[in-house]
mmCIF file of C-alpha atoms and ligand atoms in Angstrom:
data_model
loop_
_atom_site.group_PDB
_atom_site.id
_atom_site.type_symbol
_atom_site.label_atom_id
_atom_site.label_comp_id
_atom_site.label_asym_id
_atom_site.label_seq_id
_atom_site.Cartn_x
_atom_site.Cartn_y
_atom_site.Cartn_z
ATOM 1 C CA UNK A 1 4.130 -6.573 1.721
ATOM 2 C CA UNK A 2 4.021 -2.784 1.314
ATOM 3 C CA UNK A 3 0.936 -0.720 2.024
ATOM 4 C CA UNK A 4 -0.761 -0.392 -1.375
ATOM 5 C CA UNK A 5 -1.308 3.076 -2.805
ATOM 6 C CA UNK A 6 -4.094 3.805 -5.273
ATOM 7 C CA UNK A 7 -3.992 7.262 -6.795
ATOM 8 C CA UNK A 8 -6.787 8.677 -8.909
ATOM 9 C CA UNK A 9 -5.619 10.923 -11.723
ATOM 10 C CA UNK A 10 -8.692 12.844 -12.735
ATOM 11 C CA UNK A 11 -6.853 14.741 -15.484
ATOM 12 C CA UNK A 12 -9.028 17.577 -16.889
ATOM 13 C CA UNK A 13 -12.284 16.160 -15.562
ATOM 14 C CA UNK A 14 -14.804 17.334 -12.964
ATOM 15 C CA UNK A 15 -16.068 20.757 -12.037
ATOM 16 C CA UNK A 16 -16.193 21.750 -8.386
ATOM 17 C CA UNK A 17 -19.845 20.707 -8.193
ATOM 18 C CA UNK A 18 -18.993 17.317 -9.709
ATOM 19 C CA UNK A 19 -16.130 16.922 -7.263
ATOM 20 C CA UNK A 20 -18.457 17.614 -4.358
ATOM 21 C CA UNK A 21 -20.983 15.108 -5.703
ATOM 22 C CA UNK A 22 -18.229 12.471 -6.083
ATOM 23 C CA UNK A 23 -17.081 13.027 -2.496
ATOM 24 C CA UNK A 24 -20.607 12.966 -1.101
ATOM 25 C CA UNK A 25 -20.912 9.422 -2.425
ATOM 26 C CA UNK A 26 -17.322 8.302 -1.876
ATOM 27 C CA UNK A 27 -17.354 9.426 1.765
ATOM 28 C CA UNK A 28 -20.175 6.986 2.481
ATOM 29 C CA UNK A 29 -17.979 4.015 1.527
ATOM 30 C CA UNK A 30 -15.845 1.936 3.843
ATOM 31 C CA UNK A 31 -12.318 1.932 2.389
ATOM 32 C CA UNK A 32 -9.884 -0.863 3.277
ATOM 33 C CA UNK A 33 -7.760 0.172 6.235
ATOM 34 C CA UNK A 34 -4.704 -1.505 4.784
ATOM 35 C CA UNK A 35 -4.565 0.792 1.779
ATOM 36 C CA UNK A 36 -3.666 4.417 1.006
ATOM 37 C CA UNK A 37 -5.970 6.246 -1.395
ATOM 38 C CA UNK A 38 -5.409 9.637 -3.008
ATOM 39 C CA UNK A 39 -7.131 11.781 -5.604
ATOM 40 C CA UNK A 40 -5.108 14.049 -7.883
ATOM 41 C CA UNK A 41 -7.656 16.586 -9.032
ATOM 42 C CA UNK A 42 -7.712 19.719 -11.187
ATOM 43 C CA UNK A 43 -6.484 22.745 -9.258
ATOM 44 C CA UNK A 44 -9.840 24.368 -8.487
ATOM 45 C CA UNK A 45 -11.222 21.043 -7.254
ATOM 46 C CA UNK A 46 -8.444 20.864 -4.664
ATOM 47 C CA UNK A 47 -10.232 23.595 -2.730
ATOM 48 C CA UNK A 48 -13.282 21.323 -2.542
ATOM 49 C CA UNK A 49 -11.208 18.304 -1.510
ATOM 50 C CA UNK A 50 -9.408 20.353 1.152
ATOM 51 C CA UNK A 51 -12.454 20.069 3.386
ATOM 52 C CA UNK A 52 -12.522 16.289 3.671
ATOM 53 C CA UNK A 53 -10.467 13.594 5.372
ATOM 54 C CA UNK A 54 -11.630 10.591 3.357
ATOM 55 C CA UNK A 55 -8.718 10.518 0.932
ATOM 56 C CA UNK A 56 -5.346 12.189 0.601
ATOM 57 C CA UNK A 57 -5.227 14.752 -2.155
ATOM 58 C CA UNK A 58 -2.764 15.408 -4.895
ATOM 59 C CA UNK A 59 -2.099 17.913 -7.641
ATOM 60 C CA UNK A 60 -1.384 16.983 -11.245
ATOM 61 C CA UNK A 61 1.423 19.500 -11.612
ATOM 62 C CA UNK A 62 3.439 22.198 -9.838
ATOM 63 C CA UNK A 63 5.602 25.058 -11.043
ATOM 64 C CA UNK A 64 9.155 25.133 -9.661
ATOM 65 C CA UNK A 65 9.208 28.727 -8.417
ATOM 66 C CA UNK A 66 7.858 30.426 -5.318
ATOM 67 C CA UNK A 67 5.660 33.082 -6.929
ATOM 68 C CA UNK A 68 5.698 35.636 -9.699
ATOM 69 C CA UNK A 69 5.273 36.037 -13.424
ATOM 70 C CA UNK A 70 4.340 32.472 -14.431
ATOM 71 C CA UNK A 71 0.993 32.846 -16.161
ATOM 72 C CA UNK A 72 -1.258 29.833 -15.778
ATOM 73 C CA UNK A 73 0.944 28.040 -13.267
ATOM 74 C CA UNK A 74 0.485 27.012 -9.626
ATOM 75 C CA UNK A 75 2.837 27.281 -6.669
ATOM 76 C CA UNK A 76 3.753 25.043 -3.777
ATOM 77 C CA UNK A 77 2.194 27.349 -1.181
ATOM 78 C CA UNK A 78 -1.103 27.419 -3.108
ATOM 79 C CA UNK A 79 -1.153 23.627 -3.150
ATOM 80 C CA UNK A 80 -0.132 23.401 0.501
ATOM 81 C CA UNK A 81 -3.051 25.617 1.490
ATOM 82 C CA UNK A 82 -5.373 23.003 -0.039
ATOM 83 C CA UNK A 83 -3.812 20.246 2.051
ATOM 84 C CA UNK A 84 -2.124 18.594 -0.926
ATOM 85 C CA UNK A 85 0.152 15.645 -0.165
ATOM 86 C CA UNK A 86 1.087 14.189 -3.558
ATOM 87 C CA UNK A 87 2.144 15.926 -6.770
ATOM 88 C CA UNK A 88 2.254 14.086 -10.093
ATOM 89 C CA UNK A 89 5.264 15.040 -12.183
ATOM 90 C CA UNK A 90 6.208 13.926 -15.660
ATOM 91 C CA UNK A 91 2.888 12.474 -16.755
ATOM 92 C CA UNK A 92 3.200 11.392 -20.378
ATOM 93 C CA UNK A 93 0.369 13.711 -21.396
ATOM 94 C CA UNK A 94 2.360 16.699 -20.160
ATOM 95 C CA UNK A 95 5.598 15.375 -21.638
ATOM 96 C CA UNK A 96 3.867 14.954 -25.008
ATOM 97 C CA UNK A 97 1.243 17.712 -25.238
ATOM 98 C CA UNK A 98 3.157 20.375 -23.305
ATOM 99 C CA UNK A 99 6.663 19.302 -24.329
ATOM 100 C CA UNK A 100 7.958 18.873 -20.793
ATOM 101 C CA UNK A 101 11.547 17.692 -20.933
ATOM 102 C CA UNK A 102 13.329 15.263 -18.629
ATOM 103 C CA UNK A 103 15.276 18.205 -17.184
ATOM 104 C CA UNK A 104 12.114 20.183 -16.397
ATOM 105 C CA UNK A 105 10.460 17.104 -14.897
ATOM 106 C CA UNK A 106 13.512 16.608 -12.679
ATOM 107 C CA UNK A 107 13.388 20.250 -11.606
ATOM 108 C CA UNK A 108 9.719 19.928 -10.695
ATOM 109 C CA UNK A 109 10.317 16.636 -8.878
ATOM 110 C CA UNK A 110 12.976 18.070 -6.601
ATOM 111 C CA UNK A 111 11.127 21.332 -6.120
ATOM 112 C CA UNK A 112 7.971 19.481 -5.042
ATOM 113 C CA UNK A 113 9.974 17.232 -2.721
ATOM 114 C CA UNK A 114 11.768 20.221 -1.220
ATOM 115 C CA UNK A 115 8.407 21.873 -0.573
ATOM 116 C CA UNK A 116 7.328 18.846 1.453
ATOM 117 C CA UNK A 117 5.120 17.047 -1.069
ATOM 118 C CA UNK A 118 5.451 13.441 -2.161
ATOM 119 C CA UNK A 119 6.162 13.606 -5.885
ATOM 120 C CA UNK A 120 4.788 10.815 -8.041
ATOM 121 C CA UNK A 121 7.205 10.472 -10.936
ATOM 122 C CA UNK A 122 5.660 9.019 -14.095
ATOM 123 C CA UNK A 123 7.724 7.125 -16.633
ATOM 124 C CA UNK A 124 6.665 5.057 -19.609
ATOM 125 C CA UNK A 125 7.392 4.193 -23.209
ATOM 126 C CA UNK A 126 5.446 4.616 -26.440
ATOM 127 C CA UNK A 127 4.236 1.683 -28.507
ATOM 128 C CA UNK A 128 6.966 2.312 -31.088
ATOM 129 C CA UNK A 129 9.625 2.188 -28.371
ATOM 130 C CA UNK A 130 8.186 -1.033 -26.990
ATOM 131 C CA UNK A 131 8.080 -2.655 -30.422
ATOM 132 C CA UNK A 132 11.669 -1.582 -31.051
ATOM 133 C CA UNK A 133 12.750 -3.252 -27.793
ATOM 134 C CA UNK A 134 13.701 0.084 -26.251
ATOM 135 C CA UNK A 135 11.109 0.256 -23.476
ATOM 136 C CA UNK A 136 13.332 -0.634 -20.551
ATOM 137 C CA UNK A 137 16.248 1.564 -21.564
ATOM 138 C CA UNK A 138 13.871 4.481 -22.111
ATOM 139 C CA UNK A 139 12.166 4.189 -18.744
ATOM 140 C CA UNK A 140 15.526 3.800 -17.009
ATOM 141 C CA UNK A 141 16.743 6.971 -18.702
ATOM 142 C CA UNK A 142 13.676 8.782 -17.329
ATOM 143 C CA UNK A 143 14.705 7.626 -13.838
ATOM 144 C CA UNK A 144 18.297 8.718 -14.474
ATOM 145 C CA UNK A 145 17.094 12.228 -15.311
ATOM 146 C CA UNK A 146 15.581 12.605 -11.859
ATOM 147 C CA UNK A 147 17.752 10.479 -9.596
ATOM 148 C CA UNK A 148 21.245 10.288 -11.099
ATOM 149 C CA UNK A 149 22.525 13.556 -9.591
ATOM 150 C CA UNK A 150 20.001 13.955 -6.789
ATOM 151 C CA UNK A 151 21.367 15.906 -3.821
ATOM 152 C CA UNK A 152 18.448 15.049 -1.560
ATOM 153 C CA UNK A 153 15.547 12.654 -1.786
ATOM 154 C CA UNK A 154 12.036 12.756 -0.368
ATOM 155 C CA UNK A 155 11.243 10.344 2.474
ATOM 156 C CA UNK A 156 8.630 8.676 0.313
ATOM 157 C CA UNK A 157 9.560 7.671 -3.186
ATOM 158 C CA UNK A 158 6.729 6.885 -5.574
ATOM 159 C CA UNK A 159 7.257 6.033 -9.240
ATOM 160 C CA UNK A 160 4.465 5.164 -11.653
ATOM 161 C CA UNK A 161 5.177 3.077 -14.716
ATOM 162 C CA UNK A 162 2.613 4.024 -17.324
ATOM 163 C CA UNK A 163 3.163 2.549 -20.780
ATOM 164 C CA UNK A 164 1.780 5.265 -23.060
ATOM 165 C CA UNK A 165 0.083 2.693 -25.273
ATOM 166 C CA UNK A 166 -1.991 1.512 -22.299
ATOM 167 C CA UNK A 167 -3.231 4.918 -21.116
ATOM 168 C CA UNK A 168 -6.907 5.454 -21.779
ATOM 169 C CA UNK A 169 -6.856 2.833 -24.525
ATOM 170 C CA UNK A 170 -8.359 -0.098 -22.665
ATOM 171 C CA UNK A 171 -5.124 -2.003 -23.413
ATOM 172 C CA UNK A 172 -3.562 -2.925 -20.109
ATOM 173 C CA UNK A 173 -0.049 -4.238 -19.910
ATOM 174 C CA UNK A 174 -0.283 -7.807 -18.698
ATOM 175 C CA UNK A 175 0.516 -8.304 -15.049
ATOM 176 C CA UNK A 176 3.702 -10.045 -16.185
ATOM 177 C CA UNK A 177 4.689 -7.073 -18.404
ATOM 178 C CA UNK A 178 4.108 -4.649 -15.534
ATOM 179 C CA UNK A 179 6.090 -6.848 -13.153
ATOM 180 C CA UNK A 180 8.984 -7.260 -15.583
ATOM 181 C CA UNK A 181 9.326 -3.504 -16.065
ATOM 182 C CA UNK A 182 8.803 -2.569 -12.423
ATOM 183 C CA UNK A 183 11.353 -5.147 -11.270
ATOM 184 C CA UNK A 184 13.847 -3.708 -13.747
ATOM 185 C CA UNK A 185 13.069 -0.179 -12.594
ATOM 186 C CA UNK A 186 13.427 -1.114 -8.921
ATOM 187 C CA UNK A 187 16.818 -2.677 -9.640
ATOM 188 C CA UNK A 188 17.835 0.451 -11.528
ATOM 189 C CA UNK A 189 16.598 2.643 -8.682
ATOM 190 C CA UNK A 190 18.717 0.580 -6.288
ATOM 191 C CA UNK A 191 21.772 1.413 -8.354
ATOM 192 C CA UNK A 192 20.835 5.110 -8.318
ATOM 193 C CA UNK A 193 19.603 5.705 -4.754
ATOM 194 C CA UNK A 194 20.596 2.584 -2.834
ATOM 195 C CA UNK A 195 18.978 -0.742 -2.147
ATOM 196 C CA UNK A 196 17.127 0.275 0.997
ATOM 197 C CA UNK A 197 15.349 3.274 -0.537
ATOM 198 C CA UNK A 198 14.584 1.343 -3.707
ATOM 199 C CA UNK A 199 12.997 -1.477 -1.726
ATOM 200 C CA UNK A 200 10.935 1.003 0.295
ATOM 201 C CA UNK A 201 9.792 2.909 -2.814
ATOM 202 C CA UNK A 202 6.231 2.329 -3.894
ATOM 203 C CA UNK A 203 6.079 1.473 -7.573
ATOM 204 C CA UNK A 204 2.704 1.957 -9.238
ATOM 205 C CA UNK A 205 1.315 0.648 -12.479
ATOM 206 C CA UNK A 206 -0.880 2.929 -14.592
ATOM 207 C CA UNK A 207 -2.688 2.420 -17.876
ATOM 208 C CA UNK A 208 -6.282 1.165 -18.083
ATOM 209 C CA UNK A 209 -6.149 -0.279 -14.581
ATOM 210 C CA UNK A 210 -9.616 -1.229 -13.407
ATOM 211 C CA UNK A 211 -11.401 -3.534 -10.977
ATOM 212 C CA UNK A 212 -11.094 -6.448 -13.428
ATOM 213 C CA UNK A 213 -7.316 -6.424 -13.621
ATOM 214 C CA UNK A 214 -6.309 -4.805 -10.310
ATOM 215 C CA UNK A 215 -6.010 -8.039 -8.345
ATOM 216 C CA UNK A 216 -3.789 -9.735 -10.895
ATOM 217 C CA UNK A 217 -1.544 -6.676 -11.164
ATOM 218 C CA UNK A 218 -1.297 -6.331 -7.387
ATOM 219 C CA UNK A 219 -0.365 -9.997 -7.054
ATOM 220 C CA UNK A 220 2.970 -9.187 -8.695
ATOM 221 C CA UNK A 221 5.896 -8.658 -6.360
ATOM 222 C CA UNK A 222 6.933 -5.205 -7.582
ATOM 223 C CA UNK A 223 3.481 -3.675 -8.158
ATOM 224 C CA UNK A 224 2.699 -1.637 -5.045
ATOM 225 C CA UNK A 225 -0.341 0.225 -6.304
ATOM 226 C CA UNK A 226 -1.868 2.050 -9.219
ATOM 227 C CA UNK A 227 -2.285 5.412 -10.912
ATOM 228 C CA UNK A 228 -5.780 5.375 -12.290
ATOM 229 C CA UNK A 229 -7.459 7.635 -14.810
ATOM 230 C CA UNK A 230 -10.735 6.479 -16.338
ATOM 231 C CA UNK A 231 -11.694 3.997 -13.624
ATOM 232 C CA UNK A 232 -11.318 6.641 -10.913
ATOM 233 C CA UNK A 233 -13.947 9.015 -12.279
ATOM 234 C CA UNK A 234 -16.957 7.229 -10.835
ATOM 235 C CA UNK A 235 -17.049 6.565 -7.096
ATOM 236 C CA UNK A 236 -18.296 2.984 -7.461
ATOM 237 C CA UNK A 237 -15.730 1.948 -10.080
ATOM 238 C CA UNK A 238 -12.880 3.510 -8.092
ATOM 239 C CA UNK A 239 -14.073 1.746 -4.947
ATOM 240 C CA UNK A 240 -14.318 -1.573 -6.793
ATOM 241 C CA UNK A 241 -10.752 -1.164 -8.057
ATOM 242 C CA UNK A 242 -9.463 -0.265 -4.584
ATOM 243 C CA UNK A 243 -11.211 -3.283 -3.067
ATOM 244 C CA UNK A 244 -9.931 -5.683 -5.714
ATOM 245 C CA UNK A 245 -6.443 -4.233 -5.563
ATOM 246 C CA UNK A 246 -6.384 -4.453 -1.782
ATOM 247 C CA UNK A 247 -7.783 -7.971 -1.570
ATOM 248 C CA UNK A 248 -4.356 -9.563 -1.174
ATOM 249 C CA UNK A 249 -3.200 -7.121 1.492
ATOM 250 C CA UNK A 250 -6.191 -7.295 3.834
HETATM 251 P P1 PGA B 1 -6.101 5.468 -17.530
HETATM 252 O O1 PGA B 1 -5.074 6.662 -17.205
HETATM 253 O O2 PGA B 1 -6.325 4.703 -16.264
HETATM 254 O O3 PGA B 1 -7.355 6.152 -18.016
HETATM 255 O O4 PGA B 1 -5.463 4.624 -18.587
HETATM 256 C C1 PGA B 1 -3.985 6.462 -16.351
HETATM 257 C C2 PGA B 1 -3.108 7.694 -16.304
HETATM 258 O O5 PGA B 1 -2.860 8.299 -17.356
HETATM 259 O O6 PGA B 1 -2.653 8.105 -15.216
#
């Protein structure tokens, strides 16, 4: 079994003071040694998280250029200075609200990887696509955009399947739904990047994951962890999820 990875996606939540308060509590917990934990925080909060060793940190975005006239954006060297390890790319909220295209997501993915980060690529279908039976083809096409012509790949490959209809809605995909999609995506990845890398990739589920459903999701063969929004905002609920999700790997 792979080492599970639980990644908090705080989205646009928490001031620096709130981040410090979260860490003051979270640092007092004993986290399972078998599990990797990361927090992807708003940019200014990364400076607060840079001073701790309790969790790995991640950014929620990156701009694919070294420096210059890119108002509002953040560079790889700025993130590196905060000790960032992971970078989320292609979250559905950015694809939808900020109109990020597959091509731009791919550019960011490879830029982040080239800068030494572990990109977390998010894919996922809308409810309409699921109901039309197009979910799998859609998510595979999102993988194609990033991996089909890849010249180089990061050592660690992390892909999060986040059905849009399950994000922040309280509607979780069933463990069987998550497994079915992630198995299909792993098989597709194998065709794109080779069997060995696809098997080593950590595939996450995201979308209303919480302590109550984490164990069942993690019991599935192709679910290697989670990308967690709402349930990661309070230290105790994030800890409970991590513990439940790690129960089978301890
Ligand atoms: P959620 O968000 O856990 O609040 O559904 C997950 C995500 O969007 O990464």
